Amino acid sequence: DTGVSQDPRHKITKRGQNVTFRCDPISEHNRLYWYRQTLGQGPEFLTYFQNEAQLEKSRLLSDRFSAERPKGSFSTLEIQRTEQGDSAMYLCASSLISNEQFFGPGTRLTVL
Amino acid sequence: EDQVTQSPEALRLQEGESSSLNCSYTVSGLRGLFWYRQDPGKGPEFLFTLYSAGEEKEKERLKATLTKKESFLHITAPKPEDSATYLCAVESSGTYKYIFGTGTRLKVLA
C-alpha cells in the first residue's frame, strides 16, 4: 500500500453514461497525476496538477475528459458520454518532488 | 518526440538464472529515468530513479544502470516472487509527465 487511494476500484457502465473517479493522494504530496493504462501497454499520461492548478494536459485527451483538484487535496476525473474505447485502468499518482511518483491501485473501467 | 522502448517484451527465467532488461530512450533533456514493478491488477510500484549517465542503484536482487541512451535492470539470481512486469519511464525537461515504455513481462520458474 503506497498511501494513494482510488475509488471505486471497479466501474462497469453503459456507453453514453458519465463516470467520475476519485483519487486521494498521500497527504503531504502537492503533485498529482492521472494516467490511463490498457492491457499490454505502459501507463499513458493524462493530466498533472500542482496543488490545485492543472499545469499539463495530454493532447490526446478529448473534451469528454475533465479533471479537478479543489483545494489541492483529492482529485476527480470525469469522463462524459463514455465510449467502449474508454475501457482501461485509470491510475492516479502523487509525488512531493518531481520524481518518485507513488501510484494508487487504479480504477478499472469497463464500458459496455 | 520523447520515446521509450523496452526489450524483451517477455522473458522466462529459471530460478537463479540472472539476466538483464533493457530500456532505450530518446528524450530532449533527461530529468530522470525511473524503474517500476507492476503486478497484475495493481498500480506500478516504484523501484529506482536514475539521473545521470554512469549512475547505478541497487535493491536486493535488482541493480539499475544508466547510460546516455539506455538503462539496464539487472536481476541477479531471481526468485519466483520477482515475476512481474517491469516498466521504465522517463521525465524530460520542460514537462511534468512520465513517458512509459510498454514493459517487460518477467516470469521466473521454480
Coordinates of C-alpha atoms in Angstrom, one line a residue:
Chain A
D1 CA 0.0 0.0 0.0
T2 CA 1.6 3.3 -1.2
G3 CA -0.8 5.5 0.7
V4 CA -2.6 6.7 -2.5
S5 CA -6.2 5.5 -2.7
Q6 CA -8.6 5.4 -5.5
D7 CA -12.4 4.9 -5.6
P8 CA -14.1 3.0 -7.0
R9 CA -11.8 0.1 -7.8
H10 CA -14.1 -1.2 -10.5
K11 CA -16.7 0.5 -12.6
I12 CA -19.0 -1.0 -15.2
T13 CA -21.1 1.4 -17.2
K14 CA -23.0 1.6 -20.4
R15 CA -21.9 3.5 -23.4
G16 CA -23.0 7.1 -23.3
Q17 CA -23.1 7.4 -19.5
N18 CA -20.9 9.7 -17.4
V19 CA -18.5 8.4 -14.8
T20 CA -16.4 10.0 -12.1
F21 CA -13.4 8.6 -10.3
R22 CA -11.7 9.9 -7.1
C23 CA -8.1 9.9 -6.1
D24 CA -6.8 10.7 -2.6
P25 CA -3.0 11.3 -2.7
I26 CA -0.5 11.0 0.1
S27 CA -1.4 13.9 2.3
E28 CA 1.8 16.0 2.0
H29 CA 2.2 15.5 -1.7
N30 CA 1.5 18.6 -3.8
R31 CA 1.8 16.9 -7.2
L32 CA -0.9 14.7 -8.6
Y33 CA -1.0 12.8 -11.9
W34 CA -3.7 10.8 -13.8
Y35 CA -2.7 8.1 -16.3
R36 CA -4.6 5.6 -18.4
Q37 CA -3.4 2.0 -19.0
T38 CA -4.7 -0.6 -21.4
L39 CA -3.7 -4.3 -21.5
G40 CA -0.1 -4.8 -22.5
Q41 CA 0.8 -1.2 -22.5
G42 CA 2.5 1.2 -20.1
P43 CA 0.6 3.9 -18.4
E44 CA -0.3 6.9 -20.7
F45 CA -0.2 10.4 -19.2
L46 CA -3.5 12.2 -19.0
T47 CA -3.0 15.3 -16.8
Y48 CA -0.9 16.8 -14.0
F49 CA -1.8 19.1 -11.0
Q50 CA 0.5 21.1 -8.8
N51 CA -1.6 21.9 -5.8
E52 CA -4.9 23.0 -7.2
A53 CA -3.5 24.2 -10.6
Q54 CA -3.8 21.9 -13.6
L55 CA -0.5 22.6 -15.3
E56 CA -0.3 20.0 -18.1
K57 CA -2.9 18.0 -20.1
S58 CA -2.3 15.5 -22.7
R59 CA -3.1 16.5 -26.3
L60 CA -4.7 13.0 -26.6
L61 CA -7.3 13.9 -24.1
S62 CA -10.6 14.6 -25.7
D63 CA -13.1 17.3 -24.4
R64 CA -15.1 14.5 -22.8
F65 CA -12.4 14.2 -20.1
S66 CA -12.1 16.7 -17.3
A67 CA -10.2 16.6 -14.0
E68 CA -10.3 18.8 -10.9
R69 CA -8.3 19.1 -7.7
P70 CA -10.2 21.5 -5.5
K71 CA -8.2 22.9 -2.6
G72 CA -5.1 20.9 -3.7
S73 CA -6.2 17.7 -1.9
F74 CA -8.2 14.9 -3.6
S75 CA -8.8 14.9 -7.3
T76 CA -11.6 13.7 -9.5
L77 CA -11.5 12.6 -13.1
E78 CA -14.8 12.7 -15.1
I79 CA -15.5 11.0 -18.4
Q80 CA -18.6 12.2 -20.2
R81 CA -20.5 10.2 -22.8
T82 CA -18.3 7.1 -22.3
E83 CA -17.3 5.1 -25.3
Q84 CA -16.1 1.5 -25.5
G85 CA -12.6 2.7 -26.3
D86 CA -12.5 4.4 -22.8
S87 CA -12.3 0.9 -21.2
A88 CA -9.0 0.9 -19.3
M89 CA -7.3 1.1 -16.0
Y90 CA -7.2 4.7 -14.7
L91 CA -4.2 5.3 -12.4
C92 CA -3.6 8.2 -10.1
A93 CA -0.1 9.0 -8.7
S94 CA 1.3 11.6 -6.4
S95 CA 4.7 13.0 -5.5
L96 CA 6.3 15.6 -3.3
I97 CA 9.1 16.5 -5.7
S98 CA 9.5 15.9 -9.4
N99 CA 10.3 12.2 -9.2
E100 CA 9.3 9.1 -7.4
Q101 CA 5.6 9.1 -8.3
F102 CA 3.6 6.8 -6.0
F103 CA 0.7 5.1 -7.7
G104 CA -2.6 4.1 -6.4
P105 CA -4.3 0.7 -7.1
G106 CA -6.2 2.1 -10.1
T107 CA -9.9 2.1 -11.1
R108 CA -10.8 -0.4 -13.8
L109 CA -13.4 0.9 -16.1
T110 CA -15.5 -1.3 -18.4
V111 CA -17.8 0.3 -20.9
L112 CA -20.4 -2.0 -22.3
Chain B
E1 CA 9.5 13.3 -29.7
D2 CA 10.3 11.6 -26.4
Q3 CA 10.2 7.9 -26.7
V4 CA 10.9 4.8 -24.5
T5 CA 11.4 1.3 -25.9
Q6 CA 11.8 -1.8 -23.7
S7 CA 13.1 -5.2 -24.6
P8 CA 12.5 -8.0 -24.5
E9 CA 8.7 -7.9 -24.3
A10 CA 8.6 -11.1 -22.3
L11 CA 11.3 -13.1 -20.5
R12 CA 11.2 -16.5 -18.9
L13 CA 14.0 -17.4 -16.5
Q14 CA 14.7 -20.4 -14.3
E15 CA 15.1 -19.6 -10.6
G16 CA 18.7 -18.4 -10.1
E17 CA 19.3 -17.6 -13.8
S18 CA 20.5 -14.0 -13.9
S19 CA 19.5 -11.7 -16.8
S20 CA 19.1 -8.0 -17.8
L21 CA 16.2 -6.0 -19.1
N22 CA 16.8 -3.1 -21.5
C23 CA 15.2 0.4 -21.7
S24 CA 16.2 2.6 -24.6
Y25 CA 15.1 6.2 -24.6
T26 CA 15.1 9.3 -26.7
V27 CA 14.4 12.5 -24.8
S28 CA 15.1 16.2 -25.4
G29 CA 16.6 16.6 -21.9
L30 CA 16.6 13.9 -19.3
R31 CA 15.4 15.0 -15.9
G32 CA 15.1 11.4 -14.6
L33 CA 14.7 7.7 -15.6
F34 CA 12.5 5.5 -13.4
W35 CA 12.0 1.8 -13.0
Y36 CA 8.7 0.4 -11.7
R37 CA 7.4 -3.1 -11.0
Q38 CA 3.8 -3.8 -11.7
D39 CA 1.9 -6.9 -10.5
P40 CA -1.3 -7.9 -12.4
G41 CA -4.3 -5.7 -11.5
K42 CA -2.2 -3.4 -9.3
G43 CA -0.6 0.0 -9.7
P44 CA 3.1 0.4 -10.5
E45 CA 5.5 0.1 -7.5
F46 CA 8.5 2.5 -7.5
L47 CA 11.9 0.8 -7.7
F48 CA 14.6 3.3 -8.7
T49 CA 15.4 6.8 -10.0
L50 CA 18.5 7.5 -12.1
Y51 CA 19.5 11.0 -13.1
S52 CA 22.8 10.9 -15.0
A53 CA 24.9 8.6 -17.1
G54 CA 27.1 6.3 -15.0
E55 CA 24.7 6.2 -12.1
E56 CA 23.8 2.9 -10.5
K57 CA 21.2 1.9 -7.9
E58 CA 20.8 -1.5 -6.1
K59 CA 18.0 -3.0 -4.1
E60 CA 18.1 -6.7 -3.1
R61 CA 18.5 -8.7 -6.3
L62 CA 17.9 -5.7 -8.6
K63 CA 20.5 -3.3 -10.0
A64 CA 19.7 -0.4 -12.3
T65 CA 22.3 1.3 -14.5
L66 CA 22.1 4.3 -16.9
T67 CA 24.0 5.4 -20.0
K68 CA 23.2 8.4 -22.3
K69 CA 20.9 6.2 -24.5
E70 CA 19.7 3.3 -22.4
S71 CA 19.2 1.8 -19.0
F72 CA 19.5 -1.7 -17.8
L73 CA 17.8 -3.5 -15.0
H74 CA 20.0 -6.4 -13.9
I75 CA 18.3 -9.3 -12.0
T76 CA 20.7 -11.5 -10.1
A77 CA 19.6 -15.0 -9.0
P78 CA 15.9 -14.2 -9.4
K79 CA 13.2 -15.9 -7.4
P80 CA 9.6 -16.7 -8.4
E81 CA 8.4 -13.7 -6.4
D82 CA 10.3 -11.5 -8.8
S83 CA 7.8 -12.4 -11.5
A84 CA 6.1 -9.2 -12.6
T85 CA 6.0 -6.6 -15.4
Y86 CA 8.9 -4.1 -15.2
L87 CA 8.2 -0.7 -16.5
C88 CA 10.7 2.0 -17.5
A89 CA 9.7 5.7 -17.7
V90 CA 11.5 9.0 -18.4
E91 CA 10.8 12.6 -17.4
S92 CA 12.1 15.2 -19.8
S93 CA 13.0 18.8 -19.1
G94 CA 10.1 21.2 -19.7
T95 CA 7.4 18.8 -19.0
Y96 CA 5.9 17.2 -15.9
K97 CA 4.8 13.9 -17.4
Y98 CA 6.4 10.5 -17.4
I99 CA 6.7 8.7 -20.7
F100 CA 6.4 4.9 -20.1
G101 CA 7.6 2.0 -22.1
T102 CA 5.4 -1.0 -22.7
G103 CA 7.2 -3.0 -20.1
T104 CA 9.0 -6.4 -19.9
R105 CA 6.9 -9.3 -18.5
L106 CA 9.2 -11.4 -16.4
K107 CA 8.3 -15.0 -15.4
V108 CA 10.7 -16.8 -13.0
L109 CA 10.1 -20.5 -12.8
A110 CA 10.8 -22.5 -9.7

